[in-house]
Structures are given as C-alpha cells and as structure tokens.
Short mmCIF file of C-alpha atoms in Angstrom, two decimals:
data_model
loop_
_atom_site.label_atom_id
_atom_site.label_comp_id
_atom_site.label_asym_id
_atom_site.label_seq_id
_atom_site.Cartn_x
_atom_site.Cartn_y
_atom_site.Cartn_z
CA MET A 1 28.70 8.44 -213.66
CA SER A 2 27.58 10.09 -210.45
CA VAL A 3 29.11 13.33 -209.22
CA GLU A 4 30.50 11.40 -206.26
CA VAL A 5 32.36 9.00 -208.57
CA PHE A 6 33.55 11.85 -210.78
CA ASP A 7 34.91 13.84 -207.84
CA ALA A 8 36.75 10.79 -206.49
CA THR A 9 38.13 10.07 -209.96
CA LEU A 10 39.44 13.61 -210.32
CA GLU A 11 41.10 13.39 -206.90
CA ARG A 12 42.81 10.16 -207.95
CA THR A 13 44.00 11.78 -211.17
CA ILE A 14 45.50 14.72 -209.29
CA GLU A 15 47.20 12.23 -206.97
CA TYR A 16 48.50 10.30 -209.98
CA ARG A 17 49.94 13.44 -211.55
CA ASP A 18 51.94 14.08 -208.39
CA THR A 19 53.11 10.46 -208.33
CA ILE A 20 54.29 10.62 -211.95
CA HIS A 21 56.42 13.65 -211.12
CA GLU A 22 58.03 11.62 -208.33
CA TRP A 23 58.79 8.82 -210.80
CA VAL A 24 60.38 11.29 -213.20
CA ALA A 25 62.55 12.75 -210.45
CA GLU A 26 63.77 9.23 -209.63
CA GLY A 27 64.39 8.29 -213.26
CA LEU A 28 61.61 5.68 -213.36
CA TRP A 29 59.56 7.54 -215.96
CA GLY A 30 60.35 9.76 -218.91
CA ALA A 31 59.86 13.48 -218.44
CA GLU A 32 58.19 13.64 -221.85
CA ALA A 33 55.32 11.46 -220.61
CA THR A 34 54.03 13.58 -217.74
CA ASP A 35 51.17 15.45 -219.38
CA ILE A 36 47.72 14.15 -218.47
CA SER A 37 44.63 14.81 -220.54
CA ILE A 38 41.21 13.79 -219.25
CA SER A 39 38.79 12.52 -221.86
CA LEU A 40 35.11 12.46 -220.95
CA CYS A 41 33.85 9.60 -223.05
CA GLY A 42 33.08 5.92 -222.80
CA LEU A 43 30.10 3.66 -223.37
CA GLY A 44 27.63 6.41 -224.14
CA GLU A 45 27.10 9.97 -225.36
CA PRO A 46 28.70 12.31 -222.79
CA LEU A 47 26.73 15.39 -223.87
CA LEU A 48 23.58 13.68 -222.54
CA HIS A 49 25.00 13.79 -219.01
CA PRO A 50 23.25 16.55 -216.99
CA LYS A 51 26.54 17.37 -215.23
CA ILE A 52 28.82 17.44 -218.28
CA ILE A 53 29.52 21.18 -217.99
CA TYR A 54 30.38 20.80 -214.29
CA PHE A 55 32.72 17.94 -215.19
CA VAL A 56 34.53 20.04 -217.81
CA GLU A 57 34.81 23.00 -215.42
CA GLN A 58 36.27 20.84 -212.65
CA VAL A 59 38.79 19.16 -214.97
CA LYS A 60 40.00 22.55 -216.16
CA ALA A 61 40.09 23.97 -212.61
CA ALA A 62 42.37 21.07 -211.63
CA GLY A 63 44.81 22.06 -214.38
CA PHE A 64 44.21 19.29 -216.90
CA GLU A 65 43.51 19.40 -220.60
CA CYS A 66 39.90 18.33 -221.16
CA THR A 67 38.55 16.44 -224.15
CA VAL A 68 35.03 15.27 -224.89
CA SER A 69 34.18 12.58 -227.45
CA SER A 70 30.74 12.94 -228.99
CA ASN A 71 28.68 11.89 -231.98
CA GLY A 72 27.48 15.50 -232.27
CA SER A 73 23.79 14.63 -232.34
CA VAL A 74 22.92 16.75 -229.28
CA LEU A 75 25.52 19.49 -229.74
CA THR A 76 22.94 22.29 -229.55
CA LYS A 77 23.88 25.97 -229.67
CA LYS A 78 23.27 26.25 -225.91
CA LYS A 79 25.40 23.19 -225.15
CA ALA A 80 28.13 24.41 -227.47
CA THR A 81 28.23 27.81 -225.76
CA GLN A 82 28.43 26.18 -222.33
CA LEU A 83 31.27 23.87 -223.38
CA ILE A 84 33.29 26.72 -224.85
CA ASP A 85 32.70 28.91 -221.78
CA ALA A 86 33.71 26.02 -219.50
CA GLY A 87 37.11 25.94 -221.21
CA LEU A 88 36.82 22.70 -223.18
CA ASP A 89 40.08 22.12 -225.04
CA LEU A 90 38.96 19.62 -227.66
CA ILE A 91 35.85 17.88 -228.86
CA GLN A 92 36.32 14.74 -230.93
CA LEU A 93 33.34 14.24 -233.19
CA ASN A 94 32.81 10.70 -234.41
CA ILE A 95 31.22 11.15 -237.83
CA ALA A 96 32.69 8.68 -240.28
CA ASP A 97 29.92 8.84 -242.86
CA GLU A 98 27.20 11.06 -244.29
CA GLY A 99 23.59 11.02 -245.42
CA GLU A 100 21.65 7.78 -245.50
CA ARG A 101 24.76 5.70 -244.84
CA TYR A 102 25.37 7.69 -241.64
CA GLU A 103 21.81 7.05 -240.50
CA GLU A 104 22.17 3.34 -241.22
CA VAL A 105 25.39 3.04 -239.22
CA TYR A 106 24.76 5.50 -236.37
CA LYS A 107 20.98 5.06 -236.06
CA LEU A 108 20.65 8.87 -235.85
CA PRO A 109 19.27 11.53 -238.20
CA TYR A 110 22.10 13.02 -240.23
CA GLU A 111 20.96 16.56 -241.07
CA PRO A 112 20.57 17.81 -237.46
CA THR A 113 24.02 16.44 -236.62
CA ARG A 114 25.57 18.11 -239.66
CA VAL A 115 23.97 21.42 -238.68
CA HIS A 116 25.21 21.10 -235.08
CA VAL A 117 28.77 20.35 -236.18
CA GLU A 118 28.99 23.08 -238.82
CA ARG A 119 27.61 25.66 -236.38
CA PHE A 120 30.06 24.56 -233.68
CA ILE A 121 33.00 24.95 -236.06
CA LYS A 122 32.01 28.57 -236.63
CA MET A 123 31.46 29.18 -232.91
CA ILE A 124 34.94 28.04 -231.85
CA ASP A 125 36.70 30.30 -234.33
CA GLY A 126 38.94 32.58 -232.28
CA THR A 127 38.51 30.56 -229.07
CA SER A 128 40.83 28.07 -227.36
CA THR A 129 38.45 25.19 -228.10
CA LYS A 130 39.38 22.88 -230.96
CA ALA A 131 37.46 20.22 -232.87
CA SER A 132 38.58 17.04 -234.57
CA ILE A 133 36.59 14.67 -236.75
CA VAL A 134 37.14 11.04 -235.78
CA LEU A 135 37.16 8.79 -238.82
CA VAL A 136 36.97 5.09 -238.02
CA ASP A 137 37.76 3.08 -241.13
CA TYR A 138 34.89 0.70 -240.46
CA LEU A 139 34.62 -0.13 -244.17
CA GLN A 140 38.37 -0.83 -244.32
CA ASP A 141 38.41 1.41 -247.38
CA PRO A 142 41.03 4.22 -247.44
CA ALA A 143 39.24 5.89 -250.34
CA HIS A 144 36.12 6.33 -248.23
CA THR A 145 38.14 7.85 -245.38
CA ALA A 146 39.78 10.26 -247.85
CA LYS A 147 36.34 11.21 -249.17
CA MET A 148 35.10 12.03 -245.66
CA LYS A 149 38.20 14.14 -244.97
CA THR A 150 37.50 16.15 -248.10
CA TYR A 151 33.84 16.50 -247.12
CA TRP A 152 34.62 17.99 -243.70
CA SER A 153 37.59 20.02 -244.94
CA GLU A 154 35.20 21.82 -247.24
CA ARG A 155 33.14 22.67 -244.15
CA GLY A 156 35.96 24.24 -242.19
CA ILE A 157 37.55 21.35 -240.28
CA ASP A 158 41.23 20.67 -240.79
CA ASP A 159 41.93 18.29 -237.92
CA PHE A 160 41.18 14.57 -238.21
CA THR A 161 41.78 11.57 -235.98
CA GLU A 162 41.91 8.37 -237.98
CA PHE A 163 41.45 4.89 -236.51
CA GLU A 164 41.41 1.46 -237.98
CA ILE A 165 38.44 -0.56 -236.83
CA MET A 166 38.95 -2.09 -233.37
CA ASN A 167 37.30 -5.24 -232.05
CA ARG A 168 37.19 -3.98 -228.44
CA GLY A 169 38.80 -7.00 -226.87
CA GLY A 170 36.56 -9.32 -228.89
CA ALA A 171 33.36 -7.60 -227.77
CA LEU A 172 32.77 -6.53 -231.37
CA PHE A 173 32.88 -9.23 -234.02
CA VAL A 174 35.08 -8.16 -236.91
CA GLU A 175 35.65 -10.59 -239.74
CA GLY A 176 39.30 -11.58 -239.88
CA MET A 177 39.90 -11.04 -236.16
CA GLU A 178 39.02 -14.49 -234.83
CA TYR A 179 42.37 -14.72 -233.07
CA THR A 180 41.72 -17.73 -230.86
CA SER A 181 41.44 -19.85 -234.02
CA PHE A 182 44.60 -18.49 -235.71
CA GLU A 183 47.61 -20.80 -235.63
CA GLU A 184 49.73 -17.75 -236.45
CA VAL A 185 49.25 -16.50 -232.88
CA ALA A 186 51.26 -19.44 -231.55
CA HIS A 187 53.89 -18.79 -234.23
CA ALA A 188 54.10 -15.17 -233.10
CA GLN A 189 54.64 -16.19 -229.49
CA THR A 190 57.36 -18.60 -230.57
CA MET A 191 59.02 -15.77 -232.48
CA PHE A 192 59.01 -13.60 -229.35
CA THR A 193 60.63 -16.41 -227.36
CA GLU A 194 63.28 -17.12 -230.00
CA ARG A 195 64.20 -13.46 -230.27
CA ASN A 196 64.16 -13.06 -226.47
CA ILE A 197 61.79 -10.13 -226.49
CA ALA A 198 58.86 -9.30 -224.21
CA PRO A 199 56.47 -7.13 -226.24
CA MET A 200 53.96 -5.05 -224.35
CA CYS A 201 50.75 -3.28 -225.23
CA ILE A 202 51.07 0.06 -223.44
CA ALA A 203 47.42 1.11 -223.88
CA PRO A 204 46.51 0.14 -220.28
CA PHE A 205 49.20 2.51 -218.99
CA VAL A 206 48.82 5.52 -221.27
CA TYR A 207 45.04 5.36 -221.82
CA LEU A 208 43.79 4.64 -218.32
CA PHE A 209 40.10 3.82 -218.20
CA ILE A 210 37.70 4.40 -215.32
CA GLY A 211 34.11 3.25 -215.69
CA TYR A 212 30.97 5.12 -214.72
CA ASP A 213 30.81 2.78 -211.70
CA GLY A 214 34.13 4.06 -210.36
CA LEU A 215 35.97 0.85 -211.16
CA TYR A 216 39.33 0.81 -212.89
CA TYR A 217 39.38 -1.46 -215.95
CA LEU A 218 42.30 -2.87 -217.90
CA CYS A 219 41.79 -0.41 -220.76
CA CYS A 220 39.13 1.16 -222.95
CA SER A 221 38.91 -2.00 -225.06
CA ASP A 222 37.52 -3.95 -222.11
CA TRP A 223 33.94 -3.23 -223.18
CA ARG A 224 32.63 -6.34 -221.45
CA LYS A 225 34.21 -5.15 -218.19
CA GLN A 226 35.97 -8.45 -217.64
CA ALA A 227 39.13 -7.11 -216.04
CA PRO A 228 38.35 -4.77 -213.12
CA VAL A 229 41.37 -3.85 -211.02
CA GLY A 230 39.95 -1.86 -208.13
CA SER A 231 37.90 1.22 -207.31
CA VAL A 232 38.64 4.94 -207.14
CA PHE A 233 37.29 4.85 -203.60
CA ASP A 234 39.80 2.24 -202.44
CA GLU A 235 42.94 2.37 -204.57
CA SER A 236 45.22 4.80 -206.37
CA LEU A 237 45.95 4.66 -210.08
CA SER A 238 49.53 3.65 -209.32
CA SER A 239 48.52 0.73 -207.08
CA ILE A 240 46.73 -1.14 -209.91
CA ILE A 241 49.71 -1.32 -212.28
CA GLY A 242 50.81 -4.74 -211.05
CA GLU A 243 47.38 -6.24 -211.71
CA LYS A 244 47.29 -4.74 -215.17
CA LEU A 245 50.66 -6.29 -215.91
CA ASN A 246 49.30 -9.67 -214.81
CA TYR A 247 46.34 -9.38 -217.16
CA LEU A 248 48.63 -8.41 -220.04
CA ARG A 249 51.08 -11.22 -219.51
CA THR A 250 48.47 -13.94 -219.12
CA ARG A 251 46.50 -12.38 -222.02
CA GLU A 252 43.30 -13.41 -220.26
CA PRO A 253 40.46 -12.58 -220.42
CA VAL A 254 40.65 -9.52 -222.72
CA CYS A 255 43.95 -9.45 -224.60
CA VAL A 256 43.63 -12.93 -226.07
CA ASN A 257 40.85 -11.62 -228.32
CA CYS A 258 42.05 -8.02 -228.82
CA ASN A 259 43.49 -6.75 -232.08
CA HIS A 260 45.93 -4.55 -230.10
CA ASP A 261 47.58 -7.54 -228.42
CA PRO A 262 51.16 -7.93 -229.74
CA ALA A 263 50.80 -11.61 -230.64
CA ASN A 264 47.56 -10.92 -232.46
CA ARG A 265 49.07 -7.95 -234.32
CA VAL A 266 51.97 -10.11 -235.51
CA ALA A 267 49.52 -12.86 -236.49
CA ASP A 268 47.66 -10.33 -238.65
CA VAL A 269 50.84 -9.43 -240.53
CA MET A 270 51.78 -13.10 -240.93
CA ARG A 271 48.42 -13.72 -242.56
CA ASP A 272 48.90 -10.65 -244.76
CA ILE A 273 52.28 -12.01 -245.88
CA ALA A 274 50.60 -15.28 -246.83
CA ASP A 275 48.02 -13.29 -248.81
CA GLY A 276 50.73 -11.29 -250.56
CA VAL A 277 49.74 -7.89 -249.11
CA ALA A 278 52.61 -7.53 -246.61
CA THR A 279 56.31 -8.35 -246.56
CA GLN A 280 58.74 -10.02 -244.19
CA ALA A 281 60.53 -6.69 -243.87
CA GLU A 282 57.33 -5.11 -242.55
CA LEU A 283 56.95 -7.92 -240.04
CA ASP A 284 60.56 -7.58 -238.87
CA ALA A 285 60.12 -3.83 -238.44
CA MET A 286 56.99 -4.37 -236.36
CA VAL A 287 58.66 -6.93 -234.11
CA SER A 288 61.70 -4.69 -233.66
CA GLU A 289 59.47 -1.83 -232.58
CA MET A 290 57.65 -4.13 -230.16
CA ALA A 291 60.98 -5.22 -228.69
CA MET A 292 61.98 -1.58 -228.18
CA VAL A 293 58.69 -0.64 -226.51
CA GLY A 294 58.79 -3.71 -224.27
CA ALA A 295 62.36 -2.99 -223.21
CA MET A 296 61.50 0.65 -222.56
CA PHE A 297 58.36 0.20 -220.47
CA GLY A 298 58.46 -3.35 -219.05
CA PRO A 299 61.28 -3.01 -216.50
CA ALA A 300 60.10 0.44 -215.37
CA LEU A 301 56.53 -0.75 -214.87
CA ASP A 302 57.75 -3.80 -212.93
CA LYS A 303 59.68 -1.53 -210.55
CA ILE A 304 56.71 0.79 -210.15
CA ALA A 305 54.35 -2.14 -209.56
CA ALA A 306 56.66 -3.61 -206.92
CA ARG A 307 56.67 -0.28 -205.11
CA HIS A 308 52.95 0.44 -205.20
CA SER A 309 51.19 -2.92 -205.27
CA ASP A 310 49.52 -4.21 -202.12
CA PRO A 311 51.08 -7.63 -201.35
CA GLY A 312 48.01 -8.56 -199.33
CA LYS A 313 45.59 -8.00 -202.16
CA VAL A 314 44.26 -11.10 -203.84
CA ARG A 315 43.79 -10.78 -207.58
CA LYS A 316 40.36 -11.70 -208.92
CA LEU A 317 40.94 -14.89 -210.89
CA ILE A 318 37.36 -15.08 -212.09
CA PRO A 319 36.49 -12.23 -214.48
CA VAL A 320 33.71 -9.98 -213.29
CA THR A 321 31.31 -8.73 -215.93
CA GLY A 322 29.13 -5.64 -215.47
CA ASN A 323 26.42 -4.20 -217.66
#
C-alpha cells in the first residue's frame, strides 16, 4: 500500500466515524457499535512495509485504536521499540505451531520467531501495548490448540485469539467445505424461507476491508478480489453499503463458497447432525440467532444504503479479479 492510498484510507475512516455518530443520533445504529479499530494486516506481512511505523503513528494521531497482525518473523528489537513508541495498541501474532511443524506450515525458521516473540512480551511489560497469540485450528484438533495455549502461557502470554479454519470465500480448499456440491445448502435456504427469516453475514459491515490498491472489497475473505465495490479516492465507506448488500443477497461470487455464509453454516450443521456429532437443538439455536441478527441489521442497513448509495452508479456484474 502506498502512502497516498493509506492517507486517503485514513481520511475515509475519519469520515466514516463521523457518519456513524450521525446514524446513532438518528437511531439507525446502536451506540454500542461506534468504536473503530484499524487493523494493519492483509495479504502479506505488515512489518515488512517500510512505512509501517508512520502508519501506526497516523492511526493513533487520528484517535483510533491500532492493531497489527504479524507472523513475528521480523519482529526485531528495533522494530519492536518503534512500534511501542508509536503507540501500537495490540499486535496479533499468528503462531499456531512450534518447532519443525511450524517450519513446515509457515515456511519460516522457528527459533528466530520464538526469540522475537518472547523478547517482545518482556518489552511491552508496563506499556500500553498488548500482544495476543492467534491460534488457527488448522488441524481441527482442540487438543493441539490447548497445547499451544499452554506453551505460550508458560512464556508469559495470557491473551489468545482462537479461530476455526476459514476457507476464504473458497480461495483456500478445505476438505468438507465444498459447498456448491452440498444439497444441504438448498435445504437451508428452504428453511429460511419457511421460517420467514433473512439471515445476514455481518462481516462485510463490521470488518471492512480495504486492499493495498485502495479498492474496497466485500470483506477480508474475498482473497481473490472478486467483489470490489469502489475506491477510497472516489467513494465513502457509507456509499458502498448497498453494493455489499447486493453481493450478500445474491451470494455471488464470494459468499456461495464461503464457510461464513449463513446457508453454508446451516448446511455444515445439517451434515454434522447426519454424522451424529450435532443435534437438532443446536441447529435450531443457530437459526434463531441468525434470524435475530438479520432482523437487527438488515432493515437498518437497507435504510442506510438507500440514503448513501449513488442511484446513477452501475454495479459491476462481472467480477474483477486482481493479483
């Protein structure tokens, strides 16, 4: 990301913060959902960026909480000192394995990374900077995740962010997530219709994603960059909400393959029920929660989209893919 794109992005985020406060004042948005945190991460290692310290400083100067996601491999003592001095609030360190297994998965040497992380934990003691270990359950083995939590707890970290493995809108092949071939997806959609609910994935609206190229994308799971919805140089964050809603409701081209899509999530549980590892009660609870979320956010987002969308803008019907 160039400095020009970053500066424009930060301006748009400041603008969006002001707009959210207007929505709250008018009762369109909940007052509890006004805090904005900027996460410097994406399709690469942010600590390699020559302007990363400038980025952190500018985010903090604008009054936002600033997070960086890193694999820790280049978290040198100098870089660590600069990040702390710049006011970094949180660094999320993605280290879900150790030793040879780490090197096999991450394609990086383990010992230097371990040294960097352990030193950083000592350096932030007594500062406002926090650290969290991100544990992606890529083995789909809770025992392994628990082992890694113990490993890092013994080294002074007590904060963990746990994720199930994600297929990134189908960009990553994960066995058991071949949703376009699952008949249960159609059954899930029928269930939504019969129960008169409109479930909604809210990730595109609470985890807004801006690429290094300055384009807004549907969400962070759009790794193939198939659903661009405008540029920071041309449009505000509020003006793209209508297009995001369109992508969600058609489910094309990203959601149809994504494991966060409501129909796909229900299909997963249906298959688990058939395998005897989930119950109908669990499915009903999930669908009820989806109904509540849809009813809470759907109407409000429709009103906001109607207010901010440009009626003269033509939506891209052919997905655009960028490298």
